[in-house]
Coordinates of C-alpha atoms in Angstrom, one line a residue:
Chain A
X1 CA 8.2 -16.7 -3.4
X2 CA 10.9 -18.7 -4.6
X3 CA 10.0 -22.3 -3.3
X4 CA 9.9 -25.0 -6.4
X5 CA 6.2 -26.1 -5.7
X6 CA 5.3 -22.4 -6.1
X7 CA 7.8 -22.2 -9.4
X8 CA 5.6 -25.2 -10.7
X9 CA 2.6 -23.7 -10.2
X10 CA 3.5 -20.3 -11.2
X11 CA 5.1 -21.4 -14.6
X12 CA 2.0 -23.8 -15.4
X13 CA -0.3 -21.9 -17.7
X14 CA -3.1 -23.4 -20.1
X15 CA -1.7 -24.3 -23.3
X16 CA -3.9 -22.2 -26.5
X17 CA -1.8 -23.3 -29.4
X18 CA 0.1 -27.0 -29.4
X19 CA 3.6 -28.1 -31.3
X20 CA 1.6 -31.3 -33.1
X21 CA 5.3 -32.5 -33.8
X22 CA 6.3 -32.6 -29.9
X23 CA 4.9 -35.8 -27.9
X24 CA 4.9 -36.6 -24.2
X25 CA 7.7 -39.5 -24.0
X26 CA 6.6 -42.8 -22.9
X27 CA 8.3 -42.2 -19.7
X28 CA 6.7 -39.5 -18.8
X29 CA 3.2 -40.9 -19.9
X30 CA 4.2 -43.8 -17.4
X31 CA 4.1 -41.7 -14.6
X32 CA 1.1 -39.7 -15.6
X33 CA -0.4 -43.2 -15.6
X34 CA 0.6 -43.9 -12.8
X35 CA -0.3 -40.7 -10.8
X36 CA -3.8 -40.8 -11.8
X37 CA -4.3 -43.8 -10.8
X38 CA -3.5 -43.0 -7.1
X39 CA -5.6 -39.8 -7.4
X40 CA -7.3 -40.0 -3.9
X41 CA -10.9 -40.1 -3.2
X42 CA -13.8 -39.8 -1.2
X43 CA -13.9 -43.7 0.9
X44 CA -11.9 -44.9 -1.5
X45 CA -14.1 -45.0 -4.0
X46 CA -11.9 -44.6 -7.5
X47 CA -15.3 -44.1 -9.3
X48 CA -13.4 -43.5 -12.5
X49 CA -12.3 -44.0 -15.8
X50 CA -9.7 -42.5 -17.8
X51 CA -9.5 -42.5 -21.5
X52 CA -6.3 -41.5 -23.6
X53 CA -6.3 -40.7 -26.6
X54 CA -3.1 -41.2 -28.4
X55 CA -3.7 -42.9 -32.1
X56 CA -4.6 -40.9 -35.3
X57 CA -7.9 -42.9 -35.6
X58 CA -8.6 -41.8 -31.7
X59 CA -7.4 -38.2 -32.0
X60 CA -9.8 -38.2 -35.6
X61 CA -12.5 -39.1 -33.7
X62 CA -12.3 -36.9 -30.7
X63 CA -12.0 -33.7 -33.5
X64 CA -15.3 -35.4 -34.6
X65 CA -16.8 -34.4 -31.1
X66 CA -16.5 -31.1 -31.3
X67 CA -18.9 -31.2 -34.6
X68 CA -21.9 -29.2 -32.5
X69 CA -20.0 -27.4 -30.2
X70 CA -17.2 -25.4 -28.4
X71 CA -15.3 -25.6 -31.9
X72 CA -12.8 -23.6 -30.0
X73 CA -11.2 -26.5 -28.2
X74 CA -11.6 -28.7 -31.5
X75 CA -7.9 -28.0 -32.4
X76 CA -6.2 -29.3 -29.8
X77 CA -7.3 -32.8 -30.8
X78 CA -5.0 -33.3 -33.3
X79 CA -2.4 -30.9 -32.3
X80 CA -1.9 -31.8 -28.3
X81 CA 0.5 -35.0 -27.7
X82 CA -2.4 -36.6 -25.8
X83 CA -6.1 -36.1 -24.4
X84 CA -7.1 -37.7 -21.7
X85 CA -10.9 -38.0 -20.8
X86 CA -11.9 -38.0 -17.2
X87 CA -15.0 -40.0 -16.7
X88 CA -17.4 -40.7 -13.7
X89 CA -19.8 -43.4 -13.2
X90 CA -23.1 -41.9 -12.5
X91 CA -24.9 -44.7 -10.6
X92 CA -22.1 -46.0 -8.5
X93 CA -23.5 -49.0 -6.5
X94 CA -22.3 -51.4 -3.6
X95 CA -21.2 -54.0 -6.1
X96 CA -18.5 -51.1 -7.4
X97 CA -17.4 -50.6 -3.8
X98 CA -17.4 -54.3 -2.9
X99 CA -14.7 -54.6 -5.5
X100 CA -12.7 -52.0 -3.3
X101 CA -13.0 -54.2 0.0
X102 CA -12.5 -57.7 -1.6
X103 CA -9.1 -56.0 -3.3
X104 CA -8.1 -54.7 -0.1
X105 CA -8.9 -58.1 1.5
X106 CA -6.3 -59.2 -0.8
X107 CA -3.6 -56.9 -0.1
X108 CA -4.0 -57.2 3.7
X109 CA -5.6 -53.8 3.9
X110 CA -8.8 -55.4 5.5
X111 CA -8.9 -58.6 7.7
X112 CA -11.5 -60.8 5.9
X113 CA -13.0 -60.8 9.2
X114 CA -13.5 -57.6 8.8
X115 CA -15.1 -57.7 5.7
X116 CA -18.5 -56.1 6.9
X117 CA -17.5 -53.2 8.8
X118 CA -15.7 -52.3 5.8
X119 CA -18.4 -51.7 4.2
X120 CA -19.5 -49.0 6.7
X121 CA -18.1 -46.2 4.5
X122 CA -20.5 -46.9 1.7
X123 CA -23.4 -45.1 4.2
X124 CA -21.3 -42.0 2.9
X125 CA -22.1 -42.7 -0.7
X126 CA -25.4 -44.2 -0.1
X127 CA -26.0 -40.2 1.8
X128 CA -25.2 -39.3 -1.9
X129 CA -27.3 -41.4 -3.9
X130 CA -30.6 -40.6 -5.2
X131 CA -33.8 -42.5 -5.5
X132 CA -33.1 -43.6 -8.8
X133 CA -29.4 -44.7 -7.6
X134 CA -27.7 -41.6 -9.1
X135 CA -24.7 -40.7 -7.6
X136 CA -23.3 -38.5 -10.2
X137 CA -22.8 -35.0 -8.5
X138 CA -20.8 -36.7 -5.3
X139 CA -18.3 -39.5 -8.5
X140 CA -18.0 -36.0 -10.2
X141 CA -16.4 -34.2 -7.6
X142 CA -13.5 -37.3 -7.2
X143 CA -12.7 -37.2 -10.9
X144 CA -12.2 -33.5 -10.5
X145 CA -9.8 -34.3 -7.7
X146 CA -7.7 -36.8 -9.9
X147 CA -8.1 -33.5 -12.7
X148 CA -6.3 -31.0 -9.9
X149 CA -3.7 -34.2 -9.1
X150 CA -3.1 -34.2 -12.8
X151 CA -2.7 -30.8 -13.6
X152 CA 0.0 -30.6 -10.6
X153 CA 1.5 -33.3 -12.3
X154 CA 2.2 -32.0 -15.8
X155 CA 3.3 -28.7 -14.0
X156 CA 5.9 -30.8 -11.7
X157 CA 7.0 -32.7 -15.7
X158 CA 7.2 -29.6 -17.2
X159 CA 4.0 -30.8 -19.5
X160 CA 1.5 -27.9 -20.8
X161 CA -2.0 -28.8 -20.4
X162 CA -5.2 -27.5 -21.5
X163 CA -8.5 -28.0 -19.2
X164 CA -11.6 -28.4 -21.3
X165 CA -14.8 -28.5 -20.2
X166 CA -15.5 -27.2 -23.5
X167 CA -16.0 -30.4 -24.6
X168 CA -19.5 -31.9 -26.1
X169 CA -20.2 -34.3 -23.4
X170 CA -23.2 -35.8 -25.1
X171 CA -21.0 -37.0 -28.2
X172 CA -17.9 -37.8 -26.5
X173 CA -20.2 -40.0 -24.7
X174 CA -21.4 -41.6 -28.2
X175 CA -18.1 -41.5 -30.1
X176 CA -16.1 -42.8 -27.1
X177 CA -19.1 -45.3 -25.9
X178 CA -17.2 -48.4 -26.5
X179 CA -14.1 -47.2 -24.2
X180 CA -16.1 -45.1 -21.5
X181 CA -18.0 -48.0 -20.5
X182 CA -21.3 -46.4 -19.7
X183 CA -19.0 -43.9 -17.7
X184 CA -20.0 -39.9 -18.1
X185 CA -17.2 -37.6 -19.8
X186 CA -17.8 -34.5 -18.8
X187 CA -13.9 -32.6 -18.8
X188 CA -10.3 -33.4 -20.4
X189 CA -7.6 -32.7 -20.1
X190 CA -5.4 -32.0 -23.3
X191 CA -1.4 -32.2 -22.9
X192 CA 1.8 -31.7 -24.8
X193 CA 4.2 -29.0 -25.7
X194 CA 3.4 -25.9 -27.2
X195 CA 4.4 -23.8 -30.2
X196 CA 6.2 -20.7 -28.1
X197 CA 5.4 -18.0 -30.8
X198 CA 1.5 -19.1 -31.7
X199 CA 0.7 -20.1 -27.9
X200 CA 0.4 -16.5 -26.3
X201 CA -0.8 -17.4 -23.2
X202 CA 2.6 -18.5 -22.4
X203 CA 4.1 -14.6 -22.5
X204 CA 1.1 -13.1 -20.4
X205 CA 1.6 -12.3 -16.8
X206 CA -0.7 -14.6 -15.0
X207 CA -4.1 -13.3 -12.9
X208 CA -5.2 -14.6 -9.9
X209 CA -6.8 -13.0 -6.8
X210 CA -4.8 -11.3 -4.0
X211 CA -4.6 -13.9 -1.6
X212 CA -6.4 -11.6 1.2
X213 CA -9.6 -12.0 -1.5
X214 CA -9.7 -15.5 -1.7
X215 CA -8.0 -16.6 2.2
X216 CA -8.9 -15.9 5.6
X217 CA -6.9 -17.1 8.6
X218 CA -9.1 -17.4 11.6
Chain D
X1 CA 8.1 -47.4 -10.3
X2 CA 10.6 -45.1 -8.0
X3 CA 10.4 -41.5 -9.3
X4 CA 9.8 -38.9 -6.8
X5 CA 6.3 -37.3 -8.3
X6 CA 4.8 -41.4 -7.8
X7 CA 6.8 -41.6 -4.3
X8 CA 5.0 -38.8 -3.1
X9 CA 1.2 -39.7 -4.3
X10 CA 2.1 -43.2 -2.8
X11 CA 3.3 -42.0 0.4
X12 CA 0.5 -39.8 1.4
X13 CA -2.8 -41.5 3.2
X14 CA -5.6 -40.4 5.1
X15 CA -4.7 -39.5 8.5
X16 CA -6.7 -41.3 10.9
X17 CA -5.2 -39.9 13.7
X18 CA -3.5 -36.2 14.4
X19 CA -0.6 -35.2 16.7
X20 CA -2.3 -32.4 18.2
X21 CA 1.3 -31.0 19.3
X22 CA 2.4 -30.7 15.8
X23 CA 1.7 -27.8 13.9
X24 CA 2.6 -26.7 10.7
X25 CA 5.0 -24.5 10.2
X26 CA 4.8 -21.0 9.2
X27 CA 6.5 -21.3 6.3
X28 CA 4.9 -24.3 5.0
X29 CA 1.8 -22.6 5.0
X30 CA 2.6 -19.8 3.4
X31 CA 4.0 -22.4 0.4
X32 CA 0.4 -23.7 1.0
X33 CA -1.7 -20.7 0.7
X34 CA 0.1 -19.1 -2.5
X35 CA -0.5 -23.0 -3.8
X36 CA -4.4 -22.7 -3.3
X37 CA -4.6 -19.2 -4.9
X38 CA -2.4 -20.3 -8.2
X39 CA -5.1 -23.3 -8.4
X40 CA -6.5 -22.9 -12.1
X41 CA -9.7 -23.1 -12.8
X42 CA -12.1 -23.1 -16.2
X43 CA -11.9 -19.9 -17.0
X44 CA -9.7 -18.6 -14.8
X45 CA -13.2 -17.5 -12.4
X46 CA -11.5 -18.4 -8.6
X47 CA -15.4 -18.6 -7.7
X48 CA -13.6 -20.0 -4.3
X49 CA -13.0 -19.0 -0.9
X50 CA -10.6 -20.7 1.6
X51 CA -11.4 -20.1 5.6
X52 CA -8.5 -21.4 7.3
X53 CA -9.3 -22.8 11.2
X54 CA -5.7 -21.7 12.9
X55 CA -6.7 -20.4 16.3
X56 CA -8.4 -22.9 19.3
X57 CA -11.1 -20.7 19.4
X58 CA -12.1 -21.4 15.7
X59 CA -11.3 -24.9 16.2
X60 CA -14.1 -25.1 18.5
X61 CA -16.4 -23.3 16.2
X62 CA -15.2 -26.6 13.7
X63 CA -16.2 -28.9 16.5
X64 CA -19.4 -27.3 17.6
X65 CA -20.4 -28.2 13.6
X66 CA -20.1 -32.1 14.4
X67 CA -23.0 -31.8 16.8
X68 CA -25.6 -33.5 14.6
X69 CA -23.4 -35.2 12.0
X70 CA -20.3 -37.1 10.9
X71 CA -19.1 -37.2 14.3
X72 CA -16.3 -39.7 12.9
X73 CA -14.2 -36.1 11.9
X74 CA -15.1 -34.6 15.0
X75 CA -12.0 -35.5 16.6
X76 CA -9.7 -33.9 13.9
X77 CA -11.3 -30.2 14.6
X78 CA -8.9 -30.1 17.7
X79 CA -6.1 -32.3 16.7
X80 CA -5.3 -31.5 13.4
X81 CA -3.2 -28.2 12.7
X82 CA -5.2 -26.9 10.5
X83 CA -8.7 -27.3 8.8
X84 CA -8.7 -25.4 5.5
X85 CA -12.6 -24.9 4.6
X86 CA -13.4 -25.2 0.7
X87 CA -15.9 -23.2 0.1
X88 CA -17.3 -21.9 -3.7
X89 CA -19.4 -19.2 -4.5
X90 CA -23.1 -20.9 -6.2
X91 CA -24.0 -17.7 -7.8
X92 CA -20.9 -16.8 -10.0
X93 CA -21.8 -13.9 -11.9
X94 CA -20.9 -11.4 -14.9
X95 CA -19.4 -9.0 -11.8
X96 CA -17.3 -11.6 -10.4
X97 CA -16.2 -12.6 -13.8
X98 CA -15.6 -8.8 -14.2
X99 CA -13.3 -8.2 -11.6
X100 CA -11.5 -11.0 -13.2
X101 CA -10.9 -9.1 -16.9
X102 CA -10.4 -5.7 -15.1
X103 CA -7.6 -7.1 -12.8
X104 CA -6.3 -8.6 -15.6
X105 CA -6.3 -5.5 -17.8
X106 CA -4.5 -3.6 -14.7
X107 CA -1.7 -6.7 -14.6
X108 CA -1.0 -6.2 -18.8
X109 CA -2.6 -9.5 -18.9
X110 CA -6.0 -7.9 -21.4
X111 CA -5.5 -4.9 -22.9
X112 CA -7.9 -2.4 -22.1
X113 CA -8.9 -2.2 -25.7
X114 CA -10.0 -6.0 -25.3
X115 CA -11.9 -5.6 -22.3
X116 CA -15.6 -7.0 -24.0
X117 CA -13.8 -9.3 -25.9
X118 CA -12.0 -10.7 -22.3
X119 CA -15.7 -11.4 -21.5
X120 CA -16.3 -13.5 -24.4
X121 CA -16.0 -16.8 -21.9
X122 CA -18.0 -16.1 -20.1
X123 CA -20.5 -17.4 -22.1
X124 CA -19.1 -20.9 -20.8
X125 CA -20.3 -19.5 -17.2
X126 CA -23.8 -18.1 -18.6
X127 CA -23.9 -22.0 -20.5
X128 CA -23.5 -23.3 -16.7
X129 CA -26.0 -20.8 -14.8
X130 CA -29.7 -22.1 -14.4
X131 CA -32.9 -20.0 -14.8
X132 CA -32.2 -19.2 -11.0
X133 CA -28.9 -17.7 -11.3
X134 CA -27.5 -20.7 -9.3
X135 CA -23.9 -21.9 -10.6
X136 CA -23.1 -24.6 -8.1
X137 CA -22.5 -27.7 -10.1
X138 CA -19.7 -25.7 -12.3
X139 CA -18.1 -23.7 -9.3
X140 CA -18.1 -26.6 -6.8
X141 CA -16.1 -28.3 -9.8
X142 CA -13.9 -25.8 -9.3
X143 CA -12.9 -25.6 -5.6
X144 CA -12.4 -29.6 -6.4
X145 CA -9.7 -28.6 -8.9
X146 CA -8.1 -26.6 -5.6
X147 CA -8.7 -29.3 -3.6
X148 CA -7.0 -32.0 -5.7
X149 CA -3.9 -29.5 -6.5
X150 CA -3.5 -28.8 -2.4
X151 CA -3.5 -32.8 -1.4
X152 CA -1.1 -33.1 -3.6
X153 CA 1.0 -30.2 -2.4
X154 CA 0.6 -31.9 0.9
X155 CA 2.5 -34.6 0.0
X156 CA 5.0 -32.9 -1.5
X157 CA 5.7 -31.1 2.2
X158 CA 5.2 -34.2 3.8
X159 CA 2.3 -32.5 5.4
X160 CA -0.2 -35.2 6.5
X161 CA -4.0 -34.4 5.5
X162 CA -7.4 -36.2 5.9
X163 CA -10.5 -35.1 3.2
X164 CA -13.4 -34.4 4.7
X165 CA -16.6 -34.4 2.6
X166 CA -18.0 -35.3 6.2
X167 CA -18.8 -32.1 7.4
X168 CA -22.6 -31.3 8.5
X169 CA -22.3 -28.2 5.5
X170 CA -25.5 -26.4 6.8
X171 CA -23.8 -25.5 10.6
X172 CA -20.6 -25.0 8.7
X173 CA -22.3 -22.4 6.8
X174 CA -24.3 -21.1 10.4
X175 CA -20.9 -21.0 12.1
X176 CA -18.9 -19.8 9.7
X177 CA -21.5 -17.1 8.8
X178 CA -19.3 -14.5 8.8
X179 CA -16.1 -15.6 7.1
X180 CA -17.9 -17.7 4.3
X181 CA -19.4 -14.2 2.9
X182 CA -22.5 -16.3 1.6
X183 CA -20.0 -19.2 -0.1
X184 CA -21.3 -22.7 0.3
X185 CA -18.6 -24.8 1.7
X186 CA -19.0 -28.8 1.3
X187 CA -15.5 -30.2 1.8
X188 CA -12.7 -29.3 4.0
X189 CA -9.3 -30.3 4.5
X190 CA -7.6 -31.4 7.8
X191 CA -3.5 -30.7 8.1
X192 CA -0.8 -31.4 10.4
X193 CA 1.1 -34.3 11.8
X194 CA -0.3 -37.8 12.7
X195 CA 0.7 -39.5 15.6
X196 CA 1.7 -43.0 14.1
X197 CA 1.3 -45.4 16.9
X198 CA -3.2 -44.4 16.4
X199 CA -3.0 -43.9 13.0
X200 CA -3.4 -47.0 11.9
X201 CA -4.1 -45.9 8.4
X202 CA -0.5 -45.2 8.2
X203 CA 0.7 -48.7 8.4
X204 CA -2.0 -50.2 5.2
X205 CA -1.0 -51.1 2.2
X206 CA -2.6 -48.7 0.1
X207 CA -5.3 -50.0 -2.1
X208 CA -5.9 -48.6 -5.6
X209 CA -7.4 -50.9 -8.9
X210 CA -5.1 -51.5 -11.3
X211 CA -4.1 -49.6 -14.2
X212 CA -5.6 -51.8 -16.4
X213 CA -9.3 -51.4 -14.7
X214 CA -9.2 -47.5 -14.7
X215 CA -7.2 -46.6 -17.7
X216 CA -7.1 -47.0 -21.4
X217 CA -5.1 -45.6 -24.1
X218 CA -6.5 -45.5 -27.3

């Protein structure tokens, strides 16, 4: 099929081996930005954080993560332009979404008189909340909709990418506690340009199901 | 900012309101289908399934599942030109995995002298199975990926959509018995055209925090 979202997605392959020298231009990086940010979600809820790591000093401390485990992962610290860390809140409360309806007040989105019926969508995360006000399987599941947004993103800009959920999230949480704000790091997504002759995932054909596997039209 | 990959995220909304005489075209969805199959996901499993609602009589299957829950979607079953059901497999195991490498080795992707090495990550899905064999958590994740890559393709056909995580998932799973093959399905999507003058969604500013509240680069 010759269509250009199916070219994007067809030529998009995960990145094994980085160029450290090639980076992600600031202009691009704006619209990555920018893109996550209006990654939608379930009622609006935006119950994440995103961390990017771009200094030395950062990129030194994420290679410091991978001390325990999944050392496999560990060289694309230093050698992708950028990491970003996609993190959930795990114990997202009706304070979180107020913020969402008084911002929307402000933009005309909501009539203040409306104010209270606004909050009629938060039964839906409330549904998904347990006793002890964890919410974390339901925030997950959004952050991994801003991860697909993103990785259709960097195939549309031409940017290889590299998911890891190879990543040690009990001391990405403690290196990164500072920036993740009590937010939970559980996958990242690693970006830049790769080295042609060392990445050899670029040259192999790609696998994925016959469609009549995975689709049924009903 | 006024490139086209940020005029598209900002564009799209959640349809409120369907034009139940619009559907989407045949082409379209066959640009939308080979989208959803060339979804990556961590190591390249596809634990997913996608059941797509075409015909009226399957769109009153989707209705008859709003009888005791989320009643608020009900009247997209009808209206909408498609519902696209995410569903994902919650016991992934070493023989899906293995139709994965052997597929593979047939497409020149793994040599067949490779073949137990191709199974070396699947250690990542063995790290994400519990003593029950159950793998939901990490293949849920995955139809998310899917999920978040087809919204966006969405609004790169203009396609309108509206995400549904309220769906009452246990008569989904009843109705769709047959077609779901034992895959769990939690979220689906709604597609087609809205009609503006009801969907008042359409007409909102858009709210999303700013950059500075969900984003830092280190």
């Amino acid at each position: 099929m010759s269509h250009h979202i199916i070219a994007d997605l067809e030529k998009r392959h995960t990145v094994k081996h980085y160029d450290a020298a090639k980076k992600v231009s600031k202009e691009d990086l704006t619209i990555i930005y920018e893109a996550l940010r209006l990654s939608p979600s379930s009622i609006n809820s935006q119950p994440w954080k995103f961390v990017v790591i771009e200094s030395d000093a950062a990129k030194q401390r994420f290679e410091d993560t991978f001390a325990n485990k999944f050392e496999f992962n560990k060289k694309h610290a230093k050698a992708a332009s950028h990491i970003i860390l996609f993190a959930h809140k795990t114990h997202y409360s009706r304070d979180d979404f107020s913020k969402i309806v008084d911002n929307s007040i402000k933009i005309g989105r909501v009539q203040p008189e409306n104010r209270e019926q606004a909050f009629g969508s938060f039964a839906f995360a409330e549904m998904n909340t347990d006793a002890n006000g964890n919410t974390e399987a339901w925030t997950k599941a959004q952050t991994y909709i801003a991860f697909g947004n993103a990785m259709h993103v960097m195939a549309r800009l031409n940017i290889g990418s590299t998911a890891m959920e190879g990543i040690d999230a009990e001391l990405v949480g403690e290196i990164f506690k500072e920036e993740l704000e009590g937010y939970q790091c559980d996958v990242a997504l690693a970006i830049g340009y790769n080295e042609p002759e060392s990445d050899y995932n670029a040259a192999l054909p790609k696998y994925r199901h016959d469609l009549k596997d995975v689709l049924t039209v009903i």
